[in-house]
Amino acid sequence: MFVLQASPLPGGADLLPPGDLACGGVVVFEGRVRDHNEGRAVTALEYEAYEALAQAEGERILAEAAQRFGPVRVAAAHRQGLLQLGEAAVVVVAASAHRQEAFAACRWVIDAIKERLPVWKREHYVDGTRAWVACGCHHHGPEAP
Amino acid sequence: MFVLQASPLPGGADLLPPGDLACGGVVVFEGRVRDHNEGRAVTALEYEAYEALAQAEGERILAEAAQRFGPVRVAAAHRQGLLQLGEAAVVVVAASAHRQEAFAACRWVIDAIKERLPVWKREHYVDGTRAWVACGCHHHGPEAP
Amino acid sequence: MKVTVRYFAQLRDAAGTGSEQVEGDFRTPADLWTHLCARHVFPLGAADLRVSVNARYVPFEAPLGEGDEVAFIPPVSGG
Amino acid sequence: MKVTVRYFAQLRDAAGTGSEQVEGDFRTPADLWTHLCARHVFPLGAADLRVSVNARYVPFEAPLGEGDEVAFIPPVSGG
C-alpha cells in the first residue's frame, strides 16, 4: 500500500495489516523534517507532489520491491502540503520472516522514493523567504539523509 | 538506553528522547514472536535472561554502535518472561542525520543482540511440550530472522 | 496535436501556472520541451529533467498522443 | 576458592538449579567447568559455551577470584 496524504502520517507498523507483521522481522524507516539545512534555520517545510504520478510510481516502487526481495511485505507513505518541524515526511515499512530481507527491502524502497517519487520540498526560512530544495539525493552528496 | 523488561515493549521511537528523533532518518527494527518454527505450531514463548549480563552487554553493544557509526543515536529493548504470539520480543532504534548510518547501526545492533545477548527462548507447543530453541543465530543458518 | 502540460516546483514558478493546454506540431516530449522553451524562461534544462506521460515516466523520445498529460519533472526532493 | 555459579536454559534444567556455590581448587573457568562436569550431566560441552565472570564475557582461561559470579552461557537465542 502506498499512501500520499496531507495529514500526519501513521506509524510504520500501522501501514501493514496485522497479519503481515506477525512474520518475524519488521523494519521501519521514518524521515523527519529537520530544523536546519546547509546552515540555514528552517521554520517550516512544504512538499508539492504530482499526485497522479506519485501514487502510480509509489505503487510501482513497492511492487518492484516485492519482486526483488521475495516474500517481504512493504508499504510506504509520503506527506504533502505544509509540515511542522519534527513531523514525519516519509514512512516505509518492510516485514519478512528474515530480517536481512526486511532491512534490504526497506532500504531499497526509501532510496527509490528519494530517487523517483515526484515530490518537491520547499523550505521556509526565518527571514520569510522560501526556496525549493534542489534535490534531496544528489546535491547533498551520497551521504545525504 | 538498553532496557530488559517483562512487560510489553514500547514502540521503537519511544526509546529515544524526542530531540534525538529530530535528526533526519530514524530506523526501527522489531522482532516479533511467530506462530511457527521449523514446522511446529507454537502457542507461546518464554525468554529467560541472565539479567545482570544482559543489561551490561546490551549497554556495551549500544556503546560500540555509537563508536562505530559516528553521530547516531541508538537504543534497544528486549523482552523477558512469557510472550503471546505477535508480541515484540526485541526493538532496536537508530536515528541519524544520514539514513545510511541509521540503517547500518540498527542492523549492526540487532545482529549483535542475536549474537551476544544472554537470552534464551523456550517454545511452548500445542501438545503441551516445551523446548529451548538451541540458537536463533546459527542453527537456523545465516538467513534466520 | 493538443496536450496538457503540468508544471511543478521551479517550473511552476517559471511558467506562472500549474497546467496549460498546448497545441502544436510535436511528436515527442523532446519536441514539446523545445516548443515550451520558446514560451517560457525555465531555470532548468532538459538534461536536468525527467518526463512523464499519463502518470508514467517515459523517454524524451517516446511518442505523444492527442490529449496526453505531459509533465517535465524537476529533480525530486522527497523523503 | 569459593565462587557462585549461575545456570540458564538447558544448563539450568541439567543442574536442577539456577545457582550454586562451589568451592574447590580451580583458577580459571576452564578448571571450574571440569569440576562441574564431575557433579552434573550437562547436555552441552565447553565448545558450545561462552563464559562470563561478574557480568562480563571473558576467556575460559581468565583468572577467577574469590566470590566471583561465574556463568557458562549456552548458545543464545534472543531477538
Tab-separated table of C-alpha atoms in Angstrom:
chain	number	residue	atom	x	y	z
A	1	MET	CA	0.000	0.000	0.000
A	2	PHE	CA	1.329	3.406	-0.982
A	3	VAL	CA	-0.254	6.492	0.553
A	4	LEU	CA	0.230	10.170	-0.300
A	5	GLN	CA	-1.541	12.416	2.169
A	6	ALA	CA	-1.684	15.920	3.591
A	7	SER	CA	-2.425	14.836	7.170
A	8	PRO	CA	0.170	13.441	9.619
A	9	LEU	CA	1.464	10.014	8.657
A	10	PRO	CA	0.669	6.842	10.603
A	11	GLY	CA	3.445	4.945	12.343
A	12	GLY	CA	5.170	2.492	10.033
A	13	ALA	CA	3.675	-0.640	11.543
A	14	ASP	CA	0.167	0.749	11.037
A	15	LEU	CA	0.681	0.713	7.260
A	16	LEU	CA	0.647	-3.082	7.117
A	17	PRO	CA	-2.235	-5.363	8.095
A	18	PRO	CA	-1.575	-7.106	11.441
A	19	GLY	CA	-1.170	-10.460	9.703
A	20	ASP	CA	1.801	-9.182	7.723
A	21	LEU	CA	3.545	-8.011	10.877
A	22	ALA	CA	3.422	-11.421	12.523
A	23	CYS	CA	6.111	-12.751	10.287
A	24	GLY	CA	9.313	-12.212	12.267
A	25	GLY	CA	11.276	-9.058	11.458
A	26	VAL	CA	9.753	-5.629	10.871
A	27	VAL	CA	11.913	-2.703	9.734
A	28	VAL	CA	10.548	0.848	9.683
A	29	PHE	CA	12.191	3.958	8.265
A	30	GLU	CA	10.930	7.425	9.110
A	31	GLY	CA	12.334	10.595	7.545
A	32	ARG	CA	11.602	13.672	9.622
A	33	VAL	CA	11.743	17.401	8.926
A	34	ARG	CA	14.928	18.866	10.319
A	35	ASP	CA	15.277	22.345	11.791
A	36	HIS	CA	18.266	23.217	9.638
A	37	ASN	CA	19.666	22.526	6.185
A	38	GLU	CA	23.041	23.601	4.885
A	39	GLY	CA	23.438	26.009	7.770
A	40	ARG	CA	20.120	27.879	7.393
A	41	ALA	CA	17.448	27.768	10.083
A	42	VAL	CA	14.260	26.295	8.658
A	43	THR	CA	10.918	27.262	10.215
A	44	ALA	CA	8.631	25.035	8.168
A	45	LEU	CA	8.572	22.997	5.057
A	46	GLU	CA	6.168	22.174	2.292
A	47	TYR	CA	6.030	19.272	-0.105
A	48	GLU	CA	4.437	19.668	-3.508
A	49	ALA	CA	3.563	16.421	-5.250
A	50	TYR	CA	2.450	15.436	-8.711
A	51	GLU	CA	-0.286	13.333	-7.194
A	52	ALA	CA	-1.191	11.040	-10.090
A	53	LEU	CA	2.424	10.171	-10.899
A	54	ALA	CA	3.431	9.965	-7.220
A	55	GLN	CA	0.660	7.498	-6.457
A	56	ALA	CA	1.400	5.357	-9.517
A	57	GLU	CA	5.174	5.498	-9.068
A	58	GLY	CA	4.891	4.766	-5.334
A	59	GLU	CA	2.884	1.647	-6.132
A	60	ARG	CA	5.407	0.630	-8.794
A	61	ILE	CA	8.268	1.016	-6.305
A	62	LEU	CA	6.504	-1.257	-3.805
A	63	ALA	CA	5.691	-3.830	-6.477
A	64	GLU	CA	9.330	-3.850	-7.609
A	65	ALA	CA	10.499	-4.305	-4.007
A	66	ALA	CA	8.177	-7.290	-3.548
A	67	GLN	CA	9.654	-8.794	-6.719
A	68	ARG	CA	13.275	-8.110	-5.775
A	69	PHE	CA	13.222	-9.206	-2.154
A	70	GLY	CA	10.952	-12.217	-2.294
A	71	PRO	CA	8.489	-12.947	0.484
A	72	VAL	CA	8.539	-9.500	2.060
A	73	ARG	CA	5.616	-7.172	2.753
A	74	VAL	CA	6.247	-3.493	2.075
A	75	ALA	CA	4.235	-0.313	2.435
A	76	ALA	CA	5.052	3.382	2.397
A	77	ALA	CA	3.501	6.781	2.933
A	78	HIS	CA	4.637	10.261	1.931
A	79	ARG	CA	3.365	13.541	3.239
A	80	GLN	CA	2.387	16.530	1.108
A	81	GLY	CA	1.499	20.111	1.971
A	82	LEU	CA	2.823	22.061	4.924
A	83	LEU	CA	4.821	20.253	7.640
A	84	GLN	CA	5.979	21.410	11.022
A	85	LEU	CA	9.492	20.683	12.257
A	86	GLY	CA	9.900	17.165	13.598
A	87	GLU	CA	6.978	15.709	11.649
A	88	ALA	CA	7.489	12.626	9.506
A	89	ALA	CA	7.724	13.381	5.784
A	90	VAL	CA	8.024	9.748	4.753
A	91	VAL	CA	7.470	6.363	6.353
A	92	VAL	CA	8.482	2.976	4.927
A	93	VAL	CA	7.821	-0.431	6.490
A	94	ALA	CA	9.072	-3.863	5.435
A	95	ALA	CA	8.167	-7.122	7.164
A	96	SER	CA	9.646	-10.525	6.485
A	97	ALA	CA	10.387	-13.818	8.160
A	98	HIS	CA	14.053	-12.969	7.604
A	99	ARG	CA	15.342	-9.706	8.951
A	100	GLN	CA	18.002	-9.381	6.242
A	101	GLU	CA	15.307	-9.125	3.587
A	102	ALA	CA	13.279	-6.677	5.652
A	103	PHE	CA	16.300	-4.386	6.058
A	104	ALA	CA	17.250	-4.658	2.391
A	105	ALA	CA	13.711	-4.016	1.152
A	106	CYS	CA	13.132	-1.050	3.482
A	107	ARG	CA	16.430	0.499	2.433
A	108	TRP	CA	15.749	-0.080	-1.245
A	109	VAL	CA	12.269	1.465	-1.034
A	110	ILE	CA	13.389	4.670	0.692
A	111	ASP	CA	16.260	5.013	-1.788
A	112	ALA	CA	13.818	4.568	-4.688
A	113	ILE	CA	11.379	7.075	-3.189
A	114	LYS	CA	14.124	9.659	-2.894
A	115	GLU	CA	15.259	8.939	-6.424
A	116	ARG	CA	11.940	8.624	-8.238
A	117	LEU	CA	8.921	9.958	-6.342
A	118	PRO	CA	7.740	13.239	-7.934
A	119	VAL	CA	7.685	15.281	-4.745
A	120	TRP	CA	9.417	18.619	-4.198
A	121	LYS	CA	10.442	20.169	-0.930
A	122	ARG	CA	10.283	23.919	-0.325
A	123	GLU	CA	11.904	25.284	2.803
A	124	HIS	CA	10.652	28.319	4.682
A	125	TYR	CA	13.348	30.346	6.425
A	126	VAL	CA	13.396	32.597	9.471
A	127	ASP	CA	13.669	35.714	7.269
A	128	GLY	CA	10.407	34.868	5.497
A	129	THR	CA	11.980	33.653	2.261
A	130	ARG	CA	11.267	30.267	0.715
A	131	ALA	CA	13.293	28.105	-1.629
A	132	TRP	CA	12.948	24.797	-3.458
A	133	VAL	CA	15.490	22.311	-2.245
A	134	ALA	CA	17.123	21.384	-5.497
A	135	CYS	CA	17.453	17.664	-4.895
A	136	GLY	CA	17.468	15.629	-1.735
A	137	CYS	CA	19.556	12.862	-3.239
A	138	HIS	CA	22.285	14.368	-5.308
A	139	HIS	CA	23.132	17.899	-4.284
A	140	HIS	CA	23.853	16.853	-0.721
A	141	GLY	CA	26.158	14.068	-1.817
A	142	PRO	CA	25.824	10.334	-1.330
A	143	GLU	CA	25.666	10.679	2.449
A	144	ALA	CA	22.529	12.823	2.467
A	145	PRO	CA	19.625	11.616	4.622
B	1	MET	CA	19.456	3.242	26.595
B	2	PHE	CA	19.122	-0.522	26.888
B	3	VAL	CA	16.038	-1.970	28.557
B	4	LEU	CA	15.277	-5.557	29.581
B	5	GLN	CA	11.710	-5.921	30.787
B	6	ALA	CA	8.900	-8.408	31.384
B	7	SER	CA	6.119	-6.062	30.239
B	8	PRO	CA	5.270	-5.281	26.582
B	9	LEU	CA	7.934	-3.232	24.824
B	10	PRO	CA	7.453	0.388	23.782
B	11	GLY	CA	7.493	1.314	20.099
B	12	GLY	CA	10.994	1.928	18.796
B	13	ALA	CA	10.704	5.700	18.539
B	14	ASP	CA	9.654	5.900	22.191
B	15	LEU	CA	13.044	4.564	23.272
B	16	LEU	CA	14.837	7.742	22.199
B	17	PRO	CA	14.278	11.240	23.591
B	18	PRO	CA	12.319	13.430	21.122
B	19	GLY	CA	15.375	15.576	20.451
B	20	ASP	CA	17.280	12.595	19.086
B	21	LEU	CA	14.486	11.798	16.660
B	22	ALA	CA	14.522	15.230	15.052
B	23	CYS	CA	17.709	14.488	13.235
B	24	GLY	CA	16.565	13.205	9.861
B	25	GLY	CA	16.391	9.434	9.475
B	26	VAL	CA	15.006	7.018	12.052
B	27	VAL	CA	15.241	3.251	11.541
B	28	VAL	CA	13.379	0.833	13.811
B	29	PHE	CA	13.649	-2.941	13.908
B	30	GLU	CA	11.087	-5.073	15.704
B	31	GLY	CA	11.380	-8.822	16.097
B	32	ARG	CA	8.065	-10.486	16.804
B	33	VAL	CA	7.041	-13.889	18.071
B	34	ARG	CA	5.993	-16.110	15.209
B	35	ASP	CA	3.293	-18.745	15.354
B	36	HIS	CA	5.506	-21.460	13.900
B	37	ASN	CA	9.131	-22.532	13.877
B	38	GLU	CA	10.628	-25.325	11.825
B	39	GLY	CA	7.199	-26.653	11.047
B	40	ARG	CA	5.861	-26.902	14.617
B	41	ALA	CA	2.912	-24.804	15.774
B	42	VAL	CA	3.993	-22.594	18.659
B	43	THR	CA	1.386	-21.484	21.206
B	44	ALA	CA	3.548	-19.216	23.356
B	45	LEU	CA	7.118	-18.437	24.051
B	46	GLU	CA	9.233	-17.511	27.015
B	47	TYR	CA	12.551	-15.750	27.241
B	48	GLU	CA	14.888	-16.414	30.107
B	49	ALA	CA	17.620	-13.826	30.601
B	50	TYR	CA	20.753	-13.557	32.675
B	51	GLU	CA	19.688	-10.119	33.787
B	52	ALA	CA	22.959	-8.663	35.047
B	53	LEU	CA	24.953	-9.751	31.996
B	54	ALA	CA	22.134	-8.897	29.564
B	55	GLN	CA	21.864	-5.374	30.920
B	56	ALA	CA	25.631	-4.819	30.864
B	57	GLU	CA	26.120	-6.463	27.471
B	58	GLY	CA	23.169	-4.560	25.987
B	59	GLU	CA	24.723	-1.299	27.096
B	60	ARG	CA	28.101	-2.357	25.699
B	61	ILE	CA	26.504	-3.183	22.328
B	62	LEU	CA	24.910	0.280	22.157
B	63	ALA	CA	28.137	1.999	23.169
B	64	GLU	CA	30.037	0.088	20.472
B	65	ALA	CA	27.430	1.061	17.872
B	66	ALA	CA	27.763	4.732	18.783
B	67	GLN	CA	31.536	4.385	18.332
B	68	ARG	CA	31.332	2.517	15.034
B	69	PHE	CA	28.685	4.562	13.279
B	70	GLY	CA	29.563	8.067	14.373
B	71	PRO	CA	26.838	10.593	15.146
B	72	VAL	CA	23.986	8.151	15.509
B	73	ARG	CA	21.630	7.669	18.462
B	74	VAL	CA	20.760	4.083	19.306
B	75	ALA	CA	18.539	2.381	21.865
B	76	ALA	CA	17.160	-1.109	22.282
B	77	ALA	CA	14.807	-3.149	24.437
B	78	HIS	CA	14.415	-6.893	24.918
B	79	ARG	CA	11.515	-8.697	26.463
B	80	GLN	CA	11.801	-11.443	29.063
B	81	GLY	CA	9.256	-13.813	30.572
B	82	LEU	CA	6.182	-15.138	28.811
B	83	LEU	CA	5.133	-13.663	25.434
B	84	GLN	CA	1.996	-14.124	23.395
B	85	LEU	CA	2.150	-14.684	19.641
B	86	GLY	CA	2.659	-11.473	17.691
B	87	GLU	CA	4.229	-9.559	20.573
B	88	ALA	CA	7.564	-7.828	20.080
B	89	ALA	CA	10.490	-9.699	21.617
B	90	VAL	CA	13.074	-7.089	20.690
B	91	VAL	CA	13.052	-3.479	19.493
B	92	VAL	CA	16.023	-1.502	18.172
B	93	VAL	CA	16.012	2.150	17.084
B	94	ALA	CA	18.741	4.179	15.379
B	95	ALA	CA	18.448	7.862	14.469
B	96	SER	CA	20.912	9.871	12.446
B	97	ALA	CA	21.106	12.841	10.118
B	98	HIS	CA	22.136	10.339	7.444
B	99	ARG	CA	19.854	7.407	6.776
B	100	GLN	CA	22.731	5.153	5.686
B	101	GLU	CA	24.221	5.339	9.184
B	102	ALA	CA	20.859	4.782	10.825
B	103	PHE	CA	20.257	1.630	8.742
B	104	ALA	CA	23.780	0.336	9.342
B	105	ALA	CA	23.669	0.974	13.085
B	106	CYS	CA	20.206	-0.579	13.530
B	107	ARG	CA	21.252	-3.657	11.588
B	108	TRP	CA	24.509	-3.988	13.496
B	109	VAL	CA	22.770	-3.699	16.883
B	110	ILE	CA	20.164	-6.386	16.180
B	111	ASP	CA	22.880	-8.678	14.805
B	112	ALA	CA	24.948	-8.111	17.962
B	113	ILE	CA	21.939	-8.713	20.208
B	114	LYS	CA	21.234	-12.017	18.496
B	115	GLU	CA	24.881	-12.984	18.749
B	116	ARG	CA	25.739	-11.802	22.248
B	117	LEU	CA	22.757	-11.045	24.481
B	118	PRO	CA	22.385	-13.791	27.138
B	119	VAL	CA	18.724	-14.501	26.489
B	120	TRP	CA	17.211	-17.923	25.788
B	121	LYS	CA	13.982	-18.686	24.033
B	122	ARG	CA	11.760	-21.584	25.042
B	123	GLU	CA	8.871	-22.502	22.784
B	124	HIS	CA	5.599	-23.959	24.025
B	125	TYR	CA	3.877	-26.323	21.598
B	126	VAL	CA	0.290	-27.322	21.008
B	127	ASP	CA	0.863	-30.748	22.587
B	128	GLY	CA	1.943	-29.133	25.876
B	129	THR	CA	5.660	-29.779	25.467
B	130	ARG	CA	8.308	-27.081	25.686
B	131	ALA	CA	11.790	-26.839	24.229
B	132	TRP	CA	14.729	-24.482	24.281
B	133	VAL	CA	15.434	-23.106	20.842
B	134	ALA	CA	19.048	-24.064	20.518
B	135	CYS	CA	20.272	-20.879	18.902
B	136	GLY	CA	18.467	-18.183	16.971
B	137	CYS	CA	21.548	-17.206	15.014
B	138	HIS	CA	23.398	-20.319	13.997
B	139	HIS	CA	21.228	-23.410	13.946
B	140	HIS	CA	18.782	-21.815	11.524
B	141	GLY	CA	21.534	-20.801	9.131
B	142	PRO	CA	22.582	-17.329	8.059
B	143	GLU	CA	19.109	-16.496	6.770
B	144	ALA	CA	17.374	-16.952	10.126
B	145	PRO	CA	15.364	-13.973	11.450
C	1	MET	CA	-1.817	17.754	-31.627
C	2	LYS	CA	-3.081	19.079	-28.305
C	3	VAL	CA	-1.675	18.026	-24.908
C	4	THR	CA	-1.936	19.165	-21.312
C	5	VAL	CA	1.349	20.186	-19.697
C	6	ARG	CA	1.713	20.058	-15.914
C	7	TYR	CA	4.304	22.197	-14.105
C	8	PHE	CA	5.749	21.635	-10.625
C	9	ALA	CA	8.178	23.342	-8.281
C	10	GLN	CA	10.627	25.605	-10.108
C	11	LEU	CA	8.928	25.022	-13.455
C	12	ARG	CA	5.561	26.007	-11.995
C	13	ASP	CA	7.095	29.228	-10.678
C	14	ALA	CA	8.689	29.956	-14.058
C	15	ALA	CA	5.558	29.165	-16.103
C	16	GLY	CA	3.341	31.084	-13.694
C	17	THR	CA	0.814	28.252	-13.810
C	18	GLY	CA	0.491	24.632	-12.773
C	19	SER	CA	-1.024	23.490	-16.024
C	20	GLU	CA	-1.665	24.594	-19.572
C	21	GLN	CA	-3.065	23.196	-22.775
C	22	VAL	CA	-0.611	23.369	-25.643
C	23	GLU	CA	-1.322	22.785	-29.317
C	24	GLY	CA	1.348	22.349	-31.978
C	25	ASP	CA	3.384	20.089	-34.176
C	26	PHE	CA	5.356	17.954	-31.685
C	27	ARG	CA	5.607	14.205	-31.727
C	28	THR	CA	7.717	13.598	-28.599
C	29	PRO	CA	8.334	15.202	-25.209
C	30	ALA	CA	11.666	16.428	-26.595
C	31	ASP	CA	9.820	18.346	-29.351
C	32	LEU	CA	7.320	19.630	-26.809
C	33	TRP	CA	10.050	20.881	-24.488
C	34	THR	CA	11.653	22.858	-27.319
C	35	HIS	CA	8.228	24.315	-28.085
C	36	LEU	CA	7.685	25.291	-24.423
C	37	CYS	CA	11.120	26.883	-24.122
C	38	ALA	CA	10.031	29.410	-26.735
C	39	ARG	CA	7.119	30.438	-24.479
C	40	HIS	CA	8.740	30.413	-21.020
C	41	VAL	CA	12.091	31.099	-19.424
C	42	PHE	CA	12.804	27.933	-17.445
C	43	PRO	CA	15.557	27.720	-14.808
C	44	LEU	CA	16.249	24.076	-15.708
C	45	GLY	CA	17.358	22.422	-18.935
C	46	ALA	CA	16.244	19.139	-20.449
C	47	ALA	CA	19.314	17.397	-19.023
C	48	ASP	CA	18.030	18.184	-15.504
C	49	LEU	CA	14.546	16.834	-16.151
C	50	ARG	CA	12.665	13.581	-16.442
C	51	VAL	CA	9.421	13.400	-18.338
C	52	SER	CA	6.167	11.610	-17.611
C	53	VAL	CA	3.239	10.941	-19.916
C	54	ASN	CA	-0.086	9.981	-18.344
C	55	ALA	CA	1.491	9.357	-14.930
C	56	ARG	CA	4.342	7.159	-16.126
C	57	TYR	CA	7.990	8.056	-16.672
C	58	VAL	CA	8.942	7.731	-20.340
C	59	PRO	CA	11.967	8.579	-22.503
C	60	PHE	CA	12.142	12.049	-24.053
C	61	GLU	CA	11.771	10.368	-27.446
C	62	ALA	CA	8.575	8.459	-26.566
C	63	PRO	CA	5.609	9.116	-28.870
C	64	LEU	CA	2.955	11.621	-27.747
C	65	GLY	CA	-0.741	11.186	-28.420
C	66	GLU	CA	-3.706	13.530	-28.590
C	67	GLY	CA	-4.870	14.583	-25.126
C	68	ASP	CA	-1.845	13.209	-23.261
C	69	GLU	CA	-0.903	14.722	-19.904
C	70	VAL	CA	2.802	15.529	-20.014
C	71	ALA	CA	4.978	16.688	-17.123
C	72	PHE	CA	8.623	17.677	-17.084
C	73	ILE	CA	9.883	16.545	-13.713
C	74	PRO	CA	12.486	18.705	-11.947
C	75	PRO	CA	14.982	16.901	-9.695
C	76	VAL	CA	12.833	15.434	-6.952
C	77	SER	CA	13.447	16.070	-3.257
C	78	GLY	CA	11.019	13.888	-1.378
C	79	GLY	CA	11.692	11.800	1.690
D	1	MET	CA	38.383	-20.665	46.394
D	2	LYS	CA	34.621	-20.222	46.509
D	3	VAL	CA	32.518	-18.897	43.600
D	4	THR	CA	28.857	-18.649	42.688
D	5	VAL	CA	27.838	-20.470	39.519
D	6	ARG	CA	24.729	-19.371	37.623
D	7	TYR	CA	22.868	-21.733	35.291
D	8	PHE	CA	20.496	-20.836	32.467
D	9	ALA	CA	18.307	-22.625	29.929
D	10	GLN	CA	19.491	-26.180	29.218
D	11	LEU	CA	22.214	-25.933	31.876
D	12	ARG	CA	19.676	-24.851	34.474
D	13	ASP	CA	17.494	-27.848	33.583
D	14	ALA	CA	20.505	-30.210	33.820
D	15	ALA	CA	21.820	-28.799	37.101
D	16	GLY	CA	18.335	-28.685	38.585
D	17	THR	CA	19.054	-25.239	39.988
D	18	GLY	CA	19.688	-21.699	38.764
D	19	SER	CA	22.611	-21.087	41.046
D	20	GLU	CA	25.010	-22.832	43.390
D	21	GLN	CA	28.045	-22.036	45.478
D	22	VAL	CA	31.066	-24.128	44.584
D	23	GLU	CA	34.303	-24.439	46.498
D	24	GLY	CA	37.443	-26.060	45.132
D	25	ASP	CA	40.845	-25.710	43.593
D	26	PHE	CA	40.150	-24.026	40.250
D	27	ARG	CA	41.915	-20.980	38.922
D	28	THR	CA	40.032	-20.403	35.678
D	29	PRO	CA	36.537	-21.005	34.226
D	30	ALA	CA	38.046	-23.920	32.279
D	31	ASP	CA	39.104	-25.577	35.568
D	32	LEU	CA	35.715	-24.795	37.066
D	33	TRP	CA	33.850	-26.345	34.142
D	34	THR	CA	35.818	-29.595	34.518
D	35	HIS	CA	34.959	-29.555	38.212
D	36	LEU	CA	31.243	-29.017	37.488
D	37	CYS	CA	31.140	-31.776	34.874
D	38	ALA	CA	32.000	-34.239	37.655
D	39	ARG	CA	28.883	-33.134	39.544
D	40	HIS	CA	26.314	-32.771	36.732
D	41	VAL	CA	25.477	-34.321	33.390
D	42	PHE	CA	25.353	-31.354	31.018
D	43	PRO	CA	23.872	-31.560	27.521
D	44	LEU	CA	26.424	-29.057	26.201
D	45	GLY	CA	30.210	-29.117	26.042
D	46	ALA	CA	32.693	-26.327	26.637
D	47	ALA	CA	32.995	-25.767	22.881
D	48	ASP	CA	29.301	-24.772	22.800
D	49	LEU	CA	29.569	-22.317	25.680
D	50	ARG	CA	30.788	-18.853	26.443
D	51	VAL	CA	31.684	-17.841	29.961
D	52	SER	CA	31.050	-14.687	31.933
D	53	VAL	CA	32.583	-13.546	35.202
D	54	ASN	CA	30.822	-10.813	37.143
D	55	ALA	CA	28.559	-9.919	34.203
D	56	ARG	CA	31.254	-9.666	31.563
D	57	TYR	CA	32.256	-12.193	28.923
D	58	VAL	CA	35.792	-13.452	29.491
D	59	PRO	CA	38.050	-16.159	28.016
D	60	PHE	CA	37.903	-19.636	29.518
D	61	GLU	CA	41.472	-19.078	30.710
D	62	ALA	CA	40.754	-15.809	32.545
D	63	PRO	CA	41.703	-15.784	36.242
D	64	LEU	CA	38.971	-16.374	38.816
D	65	GLY	CA	38.801	-14.589	42.156
D	66	GLU	CA	37.173	-15.359	45.498
D	67	GLY	CA	33.433	-14.671	45.417
D	68	ASP	CA	33.185	-14.267	41.627
D	69	GLU	CA	29.860	-14.921	39.897
D	70	VAL	CA	30.532	-17.262	37.007
D	71	ALA	CA	28.077	-18.303	34.290
D	72	PHE	CA	28.514	-20.730	31.424
D	73	ILE	CA	26.429	-19.301	28.623
D	74	PRO	CA	24.600	-21.713	26.297
D	75	PRO	CA	24.106	-20.608	22.690
D	76	VAL	CA	21.844	-17.561	22.987
D	77	SER	CA	18.548	-17.242	21.150
D	78	GLY	CA	17.296	-13.728	21.819
D	79	GLY	CA	15.758	-11.341	19.356
